[in-house]
Coordinates of C-alpha atoms in Angstrom, one line a residue:
X1 CA 10.1 8.5 -13.3
X2 CA 6.7 6.9 -13.5
X3 CA 4.8 5.2 -10.6
X4 CA 6.2 1.8 -11.5
X5 CA 9.8 3.0 -11.3
X6 CA 8.9 4.7 -8.0
X7 CA 8.1 1.3 -6.4
X8 CA 11.8 0.5 -6.3
X9 CA 13.3 3.8 -5.2
X10 CA 10.6 5.3 -2.9
X11 CA 11.5 5.6 0.8
X12 CA 9.3 6.4 3.7
X13 CA 10.0 10.0 4.8
X14 CA 9.6 10.9 8.4
X15 CA 11.1 14.4 8.4
X16 CA 9.7 17.2 6.4
X17 CA 10.4 20.9 5.6
X18 CA 7.6 23.2 6.8
X19 CA 7.2 24.6 3.3
X20 CA 3.8 24.9 1.8
X21 CA 2.8 23.5 -1.6
X22 CA 1.1 25.5 -4.4
X23 CA -2.7 25.3 -4.8
X24 CA -2.1 23.8 -8.2
X25 CA 0.1 21.0 -6.8
X26 CA -2.6 20.2 -4.2
X27 CA -5.3 20.1 -6.9
X28 CA -3.1 17.9 -9.0
X29 CA -3.0 15.4 -6.2
X30 CA -6.8 15.3 -5.9
X31 CA -7.1 15.0 -9.6
X32 CA -4.8 12.1 -9.6
X33 CA -6.9 10.4 -7.0
X34 CA -9.9 10.7 -9.3
X35 CA -8.1 8.5 -11.8
X36 CA -7.0 5.8 -9.3
X37 CA -8.9 2.6 -9.3
X38 CA -9.8 0.7 -6.1
X39 CA -9.1 -3.0 -5.4
X40 CA -12.8 -3.7 -4.8
X41 CA -15.8 -2.2 -6.5
X42 CA -18.8 -0.8 -4.6
X43 CA -16.8 0.9 -1.8
X44 CA -17.3 4.6 -1.8
X45 CA -14.2 6.6 -0.7
X46 CA -13.2 10.2 -0.4
X47 CA -9.7 11.7 -0.3
X48 CA -9.1 14.8 1.8
X49 CA -5.9 16.9 2.0
X50 CA -5.4 18.2 5.6
X51 CA -3.1 21.3 5.8
X52 CA -1.2 20.8 9.0
X53 CA 1.3 23.7 8.7
X54 CA -0.2 25.3 11.8
X55 CA -0.3 22.0 13.7
X56 CA -4.1 21.7 13.8
X57 CA -4.2 18.0 13.0
X58 CA -2.3 16.3 15.8
X59 CA -2.0 12.6 15.1
X60 CA -1.3 10.0 17.8
X61 CA 1.1 7.6 16.2
X62 CA 3.9 5.3 17.4
X63 CA 6.1 6.9 14.6
X64 CA 5.6 10.4 16.0
X65 CA 5.5 11.8 12.4
X66 CA 4.6 15.5 12.0
X67 CA 4.2 16.6 8.4
X68 CA 2.9 19.8 6.8
X69 CA 0.2 17.9 5.1
X70 CA -1.8 14.7 5.5
X71 CA -3.7 12.7 3.0
X72 CA -6.7 11.2 4.7
X73 CA -8.9 8.6 3.1
X74 CA -12.5 8.1 4.3
X75 CA -14.5 5.1 3.3
X76 CA -17.7 3.3 3.7
X77 CA -17.4 0.6 6.4
X78 CA -17.6 -2.5 4.2
X79 CA -15.8 -5.8 4.1
X80 CA -12.1 -5.2 3.3
X81 CA -12.5 -1.5 3.2
X82 CA -9.2 -1.0 5.0
X83 CA -7.4 -3.2 2.4
X84 CA -9.1 -1.1 -0.4
X85 CA -7.9 2.1 1.3
X86 CA -4.3 0.8 1.5
X87 CA -4.5 -0.1 -2.2
X88 CA -5.6 3.4 -3.1
X89 CA -3.2 5.2 -0.8
X90 CA -0.1 3.3 -2.0
X91 CA -0.8 4.5 -5.5
X92 CA -1.0 8.0 -4.2
X93 CA 2.2 7.5 -2.3
X94 CA 4.0 6.4 -5.5
X95 CA 2.5 9.4 -7.4
X96 CA 3.8 11.8 -4.7
X97 CA 7.3 10.3 -5.2
X98 CA 7.2 11.0 -8.9
X99 CA 6.5 14.6 -8.0
X100 CA 9.5 14.8 -5.7
X101 CA 7.4 14.7 -2.5
X102 CA 8.0 12.5 0.5
X103 CA 5.3 10.5 2.2
X104 CA 4.9 8.0 5.0
X105 CA 2.0 5.8 6.1
X106 CA 0.8 6.7 9.6
X107 CA 0.0 3.5 11.6
X108 CA -3.2 3.6 13.6
X109 CA -3.9 7.3 13.1
X110 CA -5.9 8.9 15.8
X111 CA -7.1 12.5 15.5
X112 CA -9.7 14.5 17.3
X113 CA -13.1 12.9 17.1
X114 CA -14.5 15.4 14.6
X115 CA -11.9 14.3 12.1
X116 CA -12.5 10.5 12.4
X117 CA -15.6 10.5 10.3
X118 CA -16.8 12.5 7.3
X119 CA -20.1 12.4 5.6
X120 CA -20.9 9.0 7.0
X121 CA -17.5 7.6 6.1
X122 CA -14.8 6.4 8.5
X123 CA -11.2 7.4 8.4
X124 CA -9.3 4.4 7.2
X125 CA -5.7 5.5 6.5
X126 CA -3.5 8.5 6.7
X127 CA -0.5 9.4 4.6
X128 CA 1.9 12.1 5.8
X129 CA 3.4 14.1 3.0
X130 CA 5.3 17.2 2.0
X131 CA 8.7 18.4 0.8
X132 CA 11.2 16.1 2.4
X133 CA 14.2 17.0 4.5
X134 CA 16.7 15.2 2.2
X135 CA 15.6 12.9 -0.5
X136 CA 12.4 11.0 -1.0
X137 CA 14.2 8.2 -2.9
X138 CA 17.0 5.7 -2.2
X139 CA 18.8 3.0 -4.0
X140 CA 16.8 -0.3 -4.2
X141 CA 19.6 -2.2 -2.5
X142 CA 19.3 0.1 0.5
X143 CA 15.7 -1.0 1.2
X144 CA 15.5 -3.3 4.2
X145 CA 13.5 -6.1 2.7
X146 CA 13.5 -9.9 2.8
X147 CA 14.9 -11.6 -0.3
X148 CA 12.6 -13.4 -2.7
X149 CA 14.2 -16.7 -1.7
X150 CA 12.9 -16.0 1.9
X151 CA 9.4 -14.9 0.7
X152 CA 8.7 -17.4 -2.0
X153 CA 8.2 -21.1 -2.5
X154 CA 8.6 -22.1 -6.2
X155 CA 6.9 -25.2 -7.4
X156 CA 8.7 -24.7 -10.7
X157 CA 11.1 -22.3 -12.3
X158 CA 9.3 -18.9 -12.2
X159 CA 8.7 -17.0 -15.4
X160 CA 10.3 -13.6 -15.9
X161 CA 6.9 -11.8 -15.5
X162 CA 6.4 -13.6 -12.2
X163 CA 9.8 -12.4 -10.9
X164 CA 9.0 -8.8 -11.8
X165 CA 5.6 -8.9 -10.1
X166 CA 7.2 -10.5 -7.0
X167 CA 10.0 -8.0 -6.9
X168 CA 7.5 -5.2 -7.0
X169 CA 5.5 -6.9 -4.2
X170 CA 8.8 -7.4 -2.2
X171 CA 9.5 -3.7 -2.2
X172 CA 6.2 -2.8 -0.5
X173 CA 6.3 -0.9 2.8
X174 CA 4.5 -2.4 5.8
X175 CA 3.8 -1.5 9.4
X176 CA 7.0 -1.8 11.4
X177 CA 8.5 -3.4 8.3
X178 CA 6.8 -6.6 9.2
X179 CA 6.6 -7.9 5.6
X180 CA 3.9 -10.4 6.3
X181 CA 3.4 -11.7 2.7
X182 CA 4.6 -15.1 1.5
X183 CA 4.2 -16.4 -2.0
X184 CA 3.7 -19.9 -3.5
X185 CA 4.5 -19.7 -7.3
X186 CA 3.1 -22.3 -9.6
X187 CA 2.5 -22.2 -13.4
X188 CA 0.7 -18.9 -14.2
X189 CA -0.4 -18.3 -10.6
X190 CA 1.1 -16.7 -7.5
X191 CA -0.8 -17.8 -4.4
X192 CA -0.5 -15.1 -1.7
X193 CA -0.4 -15.9 2.1
X194 CA -0.1 -13.9 5.3
X195 CA 2.4 -15.1 7.7
X196 CA 1.0 -15.5 11.2
X197 CA 2.4 -13.0 13.7
X198 CA 3.6 -13.6 17.2
X199 CA 2.2 -10.2 18.1
X200 CA -1.5 -9.4 17.6
X201 CA -0.5 -5.7 17.2
X202 CA 1.3 -6.5 13.9
X203 CA -1.6 -8.7 12.7
X204 CA -4.0 -5.8 13.1
X205 CA -2.4 -4.0 10.2
X206 CA -2.3 -6.8 7.7
X207 CA -5.4 -5.6 5.9
X208 CA -3.7 -2.3 5.2
X209 CA -0.3 -3.9 4.5
X210 CA -1.8 -6.3 1.9
X211 CA -3.7 -3.5 0.2
X212 CA -0.4 -1.6 -0.2
X213 CA 1.4 -4.8 -1.5
X214 CA -1.4 -5.5 -4.0
X215 CA -1.1 -2.0 -5.3
X216 CA 2.6 -2.5 -6.1
X217 CA 1.8 -5.8 -7.8
X218 CA -0.9 -4.5 -10.0
X219 CA 1.0 -1.3 -10.9
X220 CA 3.8 -3.7 -12.1
X221 CA 1.3 -5.8 -14.0
X222 CA 0.0 -2.7 -15.8
X223 CA 3.5 -1.5 -16.6
X224 CA 4.3 -5.0 -18.1
X225 CA 1.1 -5.2 -20.0
X226 CA 0.0 -8.2 -18.1
X227 CA -3.7 -9.0 -17.6
X228 CA -3.7 -10.2 -13.9
X229 CA -6.7 -11.0 -11.7
X230 CA -6.6 -11.1 -8.0
X231 CA -9.0 -13.9 -7.1
X232 CA -9.7 -15.9 -3.9
X233 CA -9.7 -19.6 -4.8
X234 CA -12.1 -21.7 -2.8
X235 CA -10.1 -24.9 -3.0
X236 CA -7.2 -23.2 -1.2
X237 CA -9.2 -21.0 1.2
X238 CA -10.8 -24.2 2.7
X239 CA -7.5 -25.6 3.7
X240 CA -5.8 -24.9 7.1
X241 CA -2.2 -23.8 7.1
X242 CA -0.3 -23.9 10.5
X243 CA 1.9 -20.8 10.0
X244 CA 0.1 -18.7 7.4
X245 CA -3.3 -17.6 6.2
X246 CA -4.4 -17.7 2.5
X247 CA -5.3 -14.3 1.1
X248 CA -5.7 -14.2 -2.7
X249 CA -4.1 -15.5 -5.8
X250 CA -2.6 -13.5 -8.7
X251 CA -3.6 -15.3 -11.9
X252 CA -2.4 -14.3 -15.3
X253 CA -5.3 -14.3 -17.7
X254 CA -4.0 -16.1 -20.9

């Protein structure tokens, strides 16, 4: 299984075995991160593995997840740094799945103050991981996701590559499974919007959510040998939409 295939079978794991991982496995994870590309250039990040087998790193989270290890990503505080962190961490989550390891994003991670910053960088996202109790995968049909017909508006019959990118995006995990993304499909473009939330709490996590979704979409593009750019189009960004907010457009470079 490669990371593209992992998009469709990965499940968020909330229960873990207390078993430790070998030093080589932990080093492999860090080496993988060195090869992962961010969504935006010019944002310095650092990935740290926190060994939590003794319960040193107590996270305050609505999900109440306690794992033997945490991946913590620290970043410069720049525009869309959280989105960039989500993009990087989703790729790591997919990689962990290919190694038979479970993972789960920890929403609004809060640790002791000394762990919230590192070398001038701020903690942006945390991924719980380790050997799962049970399986780290499930059948795609078992994923609780909205259908493409509920997420998309088609201006014309979508091409096959569009369907594959959209299906990868549809399978993305999101905070409280909010699935805030909506898509308008036209010609060789997918215009991406964020649905406005009734709750401000959910809206707070959209930057991370969309970073995760963009990772799925771009992993799919690479697998399919598609040259896709994520670009913000000014002619759309200047418009007001009553129920959604324009984010970016995925454009196939012909």
